[in-house]
Coordinates of C-alpha atoms in Angstrom, one line a residue:
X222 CA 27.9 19.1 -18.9
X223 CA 24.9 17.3 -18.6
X224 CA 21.5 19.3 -17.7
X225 CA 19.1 18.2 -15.2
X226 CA 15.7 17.4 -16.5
X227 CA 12.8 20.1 -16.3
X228 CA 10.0 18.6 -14.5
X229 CA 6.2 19.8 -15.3
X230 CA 3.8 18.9 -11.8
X231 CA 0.1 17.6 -12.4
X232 CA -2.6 19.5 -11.4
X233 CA -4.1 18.2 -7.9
X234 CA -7.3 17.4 -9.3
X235 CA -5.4 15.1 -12.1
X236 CA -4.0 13.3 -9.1
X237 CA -3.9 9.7 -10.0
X238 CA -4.6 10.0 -13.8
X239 CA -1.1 9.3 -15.2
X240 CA -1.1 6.1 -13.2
X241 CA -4.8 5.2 -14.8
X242 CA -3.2 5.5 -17.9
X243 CA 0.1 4.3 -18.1
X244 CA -1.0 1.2 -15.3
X245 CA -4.9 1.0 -15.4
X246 CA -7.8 1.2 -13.6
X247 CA -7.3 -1.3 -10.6
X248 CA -3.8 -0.4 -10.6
X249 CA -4.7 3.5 -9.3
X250 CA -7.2 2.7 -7.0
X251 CA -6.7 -0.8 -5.3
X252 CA -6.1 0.5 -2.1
X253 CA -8.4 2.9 -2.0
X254 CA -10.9 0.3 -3.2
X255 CA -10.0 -2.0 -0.8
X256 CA -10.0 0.4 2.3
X257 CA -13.2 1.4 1.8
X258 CA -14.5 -2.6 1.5
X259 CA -12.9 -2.7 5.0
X260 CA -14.4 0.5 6.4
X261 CA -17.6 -0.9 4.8
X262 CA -17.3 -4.4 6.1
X263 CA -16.9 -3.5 9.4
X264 CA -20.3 -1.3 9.3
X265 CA -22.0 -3.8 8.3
X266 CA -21.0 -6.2 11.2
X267 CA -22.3 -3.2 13.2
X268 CA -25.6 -3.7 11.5
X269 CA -25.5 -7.4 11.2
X270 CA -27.3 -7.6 14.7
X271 CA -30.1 -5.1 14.2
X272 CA -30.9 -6.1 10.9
X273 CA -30.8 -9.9 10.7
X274 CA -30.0 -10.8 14.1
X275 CA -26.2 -12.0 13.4
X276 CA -24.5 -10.2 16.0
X277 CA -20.8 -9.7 14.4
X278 CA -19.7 -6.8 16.5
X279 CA -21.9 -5.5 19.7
X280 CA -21.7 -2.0 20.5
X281 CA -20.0 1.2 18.6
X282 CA -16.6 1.8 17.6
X283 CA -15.8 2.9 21.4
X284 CA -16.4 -0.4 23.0
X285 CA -17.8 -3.4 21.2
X286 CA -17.6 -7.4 21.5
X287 CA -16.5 -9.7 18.3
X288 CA -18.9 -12.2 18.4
X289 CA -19.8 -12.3 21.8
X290 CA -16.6 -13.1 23.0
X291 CA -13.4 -10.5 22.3
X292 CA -13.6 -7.5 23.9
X293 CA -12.2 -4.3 21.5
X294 CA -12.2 -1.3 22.9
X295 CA -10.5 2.2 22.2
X296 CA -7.6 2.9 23.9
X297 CA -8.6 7.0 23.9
X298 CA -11.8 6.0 25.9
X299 CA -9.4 3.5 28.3
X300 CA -6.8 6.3 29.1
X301 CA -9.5 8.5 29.7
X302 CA -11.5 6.4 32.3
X303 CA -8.0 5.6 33.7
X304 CA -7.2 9.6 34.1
X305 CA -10.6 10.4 35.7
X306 CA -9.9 7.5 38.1
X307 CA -11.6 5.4 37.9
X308 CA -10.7 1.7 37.2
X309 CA -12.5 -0.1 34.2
X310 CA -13.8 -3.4 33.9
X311 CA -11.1 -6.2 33.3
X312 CA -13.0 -6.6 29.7
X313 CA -12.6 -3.0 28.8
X314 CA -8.8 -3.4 29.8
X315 CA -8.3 -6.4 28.0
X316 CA -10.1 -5.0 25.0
X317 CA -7.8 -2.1 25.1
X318 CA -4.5 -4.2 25.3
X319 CA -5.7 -5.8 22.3
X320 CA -6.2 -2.8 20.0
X321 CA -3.1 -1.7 21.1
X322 CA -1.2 -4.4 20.8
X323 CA -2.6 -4.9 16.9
X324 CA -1.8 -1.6 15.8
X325 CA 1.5 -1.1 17.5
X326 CA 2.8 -4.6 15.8
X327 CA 0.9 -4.1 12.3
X328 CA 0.9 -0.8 11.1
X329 CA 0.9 2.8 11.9
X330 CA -2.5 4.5 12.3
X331 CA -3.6 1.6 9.7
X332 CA -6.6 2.4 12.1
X333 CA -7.5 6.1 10.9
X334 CA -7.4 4.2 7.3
X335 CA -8.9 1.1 7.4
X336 CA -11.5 1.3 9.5
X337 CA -12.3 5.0 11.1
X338 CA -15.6 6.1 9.5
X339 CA -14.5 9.7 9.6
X340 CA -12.0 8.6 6.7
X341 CA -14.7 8.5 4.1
X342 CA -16.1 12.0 5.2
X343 CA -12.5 13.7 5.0
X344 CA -11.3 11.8 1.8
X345 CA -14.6 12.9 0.2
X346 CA -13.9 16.5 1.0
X347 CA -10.3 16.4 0.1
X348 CA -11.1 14.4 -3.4
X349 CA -14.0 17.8 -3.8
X350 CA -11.0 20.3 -2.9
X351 CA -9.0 19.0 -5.4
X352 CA -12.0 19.1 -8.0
X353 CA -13.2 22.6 -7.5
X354 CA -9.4 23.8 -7.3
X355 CA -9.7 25.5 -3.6
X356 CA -6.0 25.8 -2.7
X357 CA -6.5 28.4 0.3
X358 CA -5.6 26.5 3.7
X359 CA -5.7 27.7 7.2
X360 CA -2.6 27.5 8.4
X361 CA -2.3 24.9 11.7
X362 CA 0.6 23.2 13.7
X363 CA 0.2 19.5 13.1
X364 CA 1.5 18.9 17.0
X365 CA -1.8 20.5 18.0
X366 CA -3.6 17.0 18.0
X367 CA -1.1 16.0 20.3
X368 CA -1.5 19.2 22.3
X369 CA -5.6 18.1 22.1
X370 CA -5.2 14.1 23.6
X371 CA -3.3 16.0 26.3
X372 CA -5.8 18.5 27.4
X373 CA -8.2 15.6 27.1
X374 CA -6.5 12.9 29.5
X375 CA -5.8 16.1 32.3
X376 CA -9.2 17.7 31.1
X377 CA -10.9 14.4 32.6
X378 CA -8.7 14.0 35.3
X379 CA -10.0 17.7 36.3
X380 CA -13.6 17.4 36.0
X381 CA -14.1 13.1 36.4
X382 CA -15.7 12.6 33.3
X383 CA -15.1 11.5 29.6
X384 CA -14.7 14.8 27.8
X385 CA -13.8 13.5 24.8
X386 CA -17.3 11.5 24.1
X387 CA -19.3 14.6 24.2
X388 CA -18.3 15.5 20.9
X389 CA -16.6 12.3 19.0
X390 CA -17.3 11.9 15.8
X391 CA -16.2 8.7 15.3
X392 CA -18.9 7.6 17.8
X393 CA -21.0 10.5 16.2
X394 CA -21.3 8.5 12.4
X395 CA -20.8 5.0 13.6
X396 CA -24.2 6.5 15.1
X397 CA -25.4 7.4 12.1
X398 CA -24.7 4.3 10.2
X399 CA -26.1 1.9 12.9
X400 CA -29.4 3.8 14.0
X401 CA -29.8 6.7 11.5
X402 CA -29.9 10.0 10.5
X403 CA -30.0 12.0 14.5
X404 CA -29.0 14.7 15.8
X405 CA -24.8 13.9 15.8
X406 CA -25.1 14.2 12.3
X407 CA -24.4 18.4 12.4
X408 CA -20.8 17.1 13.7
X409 CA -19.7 15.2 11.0
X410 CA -21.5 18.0 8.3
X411 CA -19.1 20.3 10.5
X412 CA -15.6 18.4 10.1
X413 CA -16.6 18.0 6.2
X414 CA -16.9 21.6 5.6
X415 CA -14.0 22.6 7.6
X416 CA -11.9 20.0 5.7
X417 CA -13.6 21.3 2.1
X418 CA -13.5 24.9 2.6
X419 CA -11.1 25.8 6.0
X420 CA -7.8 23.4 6.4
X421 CA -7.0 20.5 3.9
X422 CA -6.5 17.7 5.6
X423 CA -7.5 19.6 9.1
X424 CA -9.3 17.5 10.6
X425 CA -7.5 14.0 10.5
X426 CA -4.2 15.7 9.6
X427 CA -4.1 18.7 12.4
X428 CA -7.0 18.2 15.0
X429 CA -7.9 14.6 16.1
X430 CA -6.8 13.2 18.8
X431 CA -7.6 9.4 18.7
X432 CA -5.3 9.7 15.3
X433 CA -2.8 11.2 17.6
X434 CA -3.4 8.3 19.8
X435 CA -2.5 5.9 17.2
X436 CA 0.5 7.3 15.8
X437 CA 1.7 7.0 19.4
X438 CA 0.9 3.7 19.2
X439 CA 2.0 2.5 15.8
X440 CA 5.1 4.3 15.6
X441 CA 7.6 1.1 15.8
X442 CA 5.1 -0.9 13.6
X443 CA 6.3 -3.0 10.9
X444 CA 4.4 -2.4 8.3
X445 CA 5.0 0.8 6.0
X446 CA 5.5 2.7 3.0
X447 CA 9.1 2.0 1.6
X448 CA 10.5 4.2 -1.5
X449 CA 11.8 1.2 -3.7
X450 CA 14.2 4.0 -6.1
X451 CA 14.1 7.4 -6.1
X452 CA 15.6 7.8 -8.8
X453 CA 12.2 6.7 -10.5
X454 CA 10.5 9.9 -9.1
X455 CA 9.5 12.4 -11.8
X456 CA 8.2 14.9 -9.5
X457 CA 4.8 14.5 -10.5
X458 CA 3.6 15.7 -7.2
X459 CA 0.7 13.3 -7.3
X460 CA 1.4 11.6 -4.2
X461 CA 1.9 15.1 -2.3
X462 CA -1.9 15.7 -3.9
X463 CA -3.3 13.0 -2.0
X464 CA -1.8 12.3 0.5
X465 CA -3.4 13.5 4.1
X466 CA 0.4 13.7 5.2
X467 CA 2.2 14.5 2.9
X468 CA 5.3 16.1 4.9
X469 CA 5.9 12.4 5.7
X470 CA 7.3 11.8 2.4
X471 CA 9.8 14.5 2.2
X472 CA 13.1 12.6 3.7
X473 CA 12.0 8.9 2.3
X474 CA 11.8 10.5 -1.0
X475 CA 13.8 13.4 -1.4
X476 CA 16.3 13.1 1.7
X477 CA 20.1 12.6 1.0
X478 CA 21.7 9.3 0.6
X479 CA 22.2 8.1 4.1
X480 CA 18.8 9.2 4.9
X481 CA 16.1 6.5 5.0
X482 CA 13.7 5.7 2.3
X483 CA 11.2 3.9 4.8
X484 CA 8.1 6.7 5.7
X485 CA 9.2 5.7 9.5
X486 CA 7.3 9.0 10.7
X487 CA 4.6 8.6 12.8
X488 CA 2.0 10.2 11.5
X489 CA 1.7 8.4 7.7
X490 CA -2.0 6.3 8.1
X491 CA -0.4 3.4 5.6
X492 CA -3.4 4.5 3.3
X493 CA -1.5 2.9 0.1
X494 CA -3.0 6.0 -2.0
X495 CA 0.9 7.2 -2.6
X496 CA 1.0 4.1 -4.3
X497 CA -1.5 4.1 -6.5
X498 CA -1.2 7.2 -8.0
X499 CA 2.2 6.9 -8.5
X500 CA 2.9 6.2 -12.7
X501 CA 6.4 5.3 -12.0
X502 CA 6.3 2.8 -8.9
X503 CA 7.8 4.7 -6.8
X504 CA 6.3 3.1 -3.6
X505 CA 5.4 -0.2 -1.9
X506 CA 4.2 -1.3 1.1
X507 CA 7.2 -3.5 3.4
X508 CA 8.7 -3.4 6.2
X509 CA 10.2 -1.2 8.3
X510 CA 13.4 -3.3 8.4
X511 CA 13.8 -4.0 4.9
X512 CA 16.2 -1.1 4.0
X513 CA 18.3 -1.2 7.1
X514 CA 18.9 -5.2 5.9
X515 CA 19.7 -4.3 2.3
X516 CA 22.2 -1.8 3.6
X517 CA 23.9 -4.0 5.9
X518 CA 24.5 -7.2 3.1
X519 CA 25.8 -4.2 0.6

């Protein structure tokens, strides 16, 4: 009778090391690397104006114009001008439609990932949790960021204002970044602390509600973390280590049979770190389709 192999998991502060060594440097940290170039990038079109008169992107990550011609706008802001009652511009509409419509056909909350600010705070205090070893989490329900967009959209329906943009931090460090250290700053020192020393993962992963926002919208995206063979899996426990949510990975990787190995839940922000810090290959980025089709021409 054969015996199942004994599996040993990595520590979570050796996250990604395996893969460094068995498939290299780049390998373990590509798309990491290249998320923050994007995040980066996108900064720096911010500042493009104000600094050398090259006006990229005018405005904040709220509401802003590429180039002097396409509106973007965020759809949190939209829904909450909409709820107070008030009708917004046709650009600010159209800009809306357009984030939406990118992000519902590309991939979920690729947003929250690729460009959010906020994500460099937060993955800076979860890669410092993992260092120092702190393991103690406040327990909270990951609905309650859907719970929080709710009472936002009636909040401002109640009172006729924007409640959310009192206290964004998104809007808070694009602040930061464009015109300085100021007073918004305490905010983002706040959600880094409470992510380091309170909740892993709690803000992005429990609390905001423009990440809830995109998970609504991205859920039927195409793009997204596929399991190529589970069998490949050595429990390592590396991509549960980083990942900011990780109870996405549960059925895709460990479900039964039948069950699909696409992470189809909502809430995975297609960061790509599950991939590189997995040794074995266990992951790729394709599309949502691809194992239904396999299935069907078995």
């Amino acid at each position: 009778m054969a015996v199942a192999p004994k599996y040993t998991p990595n520590k979570p502060k050796d996250a990604g090391l395996e893969a460094r060594q068995k498939l290299g440097w780049w390998r373990a940290y590509r798309f990491l690397i290249l998320r923050r170039l994007s995040q980066l990038s996108i900064i720096l079109m911010f500042l493009s104006g104000p600094m050398w008169n090259v006006w990229i992107l005018k405005g904040n990550y709220s509401s802003s114009m590429l180039f002097d011609t396409v509106p973007l706008t965020d759809p949190l802001i939209t829904a909450e001008s909409l709820a107070t009652g008030y009708f917004p511009e046709m650009t600010t509409l159209i800009g809306a439609f357009i984030i939406v419509l990118f992000y519902a056909v590309v991939a979920s909350k690729a947003f929250c990932s690729w460009v959010c600010p906020m994500n460099i705070v937060t993955d800076a205090a979860a890669w410092l949790r993992r260092k120092l070893g702190i393991r103690q989490s406040l327990k909270i329900s990951r609905e309650l960021r859907y719970v929080i967009l709710g009472v936002i959209l009636v909040g401002s329906a109640f009172t006729g204002s924007l409640l959310w943009e009192w206290i964004n931090p998104v809007a808070a460090i694009g602040r930061v970044f464009v015109y300085g250290l100021g007073a918004t700053l305490w905010l983002v020192a706040v959600i880094f602390l409470f992510d380091l020393l309170v909740a892993e993962h709690g803000w992005c992963g429990h609390l905001c509600p423009i990440g809830a926002m995109y998970g609504v919208i991205g859920a039927k995206s195409l793009v997204k973390v596929n399991v190529v063979d589970r069998s490949r899996c050595d429990r390592c426990m590396d991509c549960y280590n980083v990942c900011p949510e990780p109870q996405v990975l549960r059925i895709p990787l460990h479900g039964k049979p039948e069950d699909s190995q696409i992470v189809l839940a909502k809430d995975c922000i297609t960061c790509g770190r599950c991939i590189d810090v997995c040794a074995e290959n266990v992951f790729a980025f394709g599309s949502r389709f691809e194992k239904q089709i396999n299935i069907k021409n078995l």
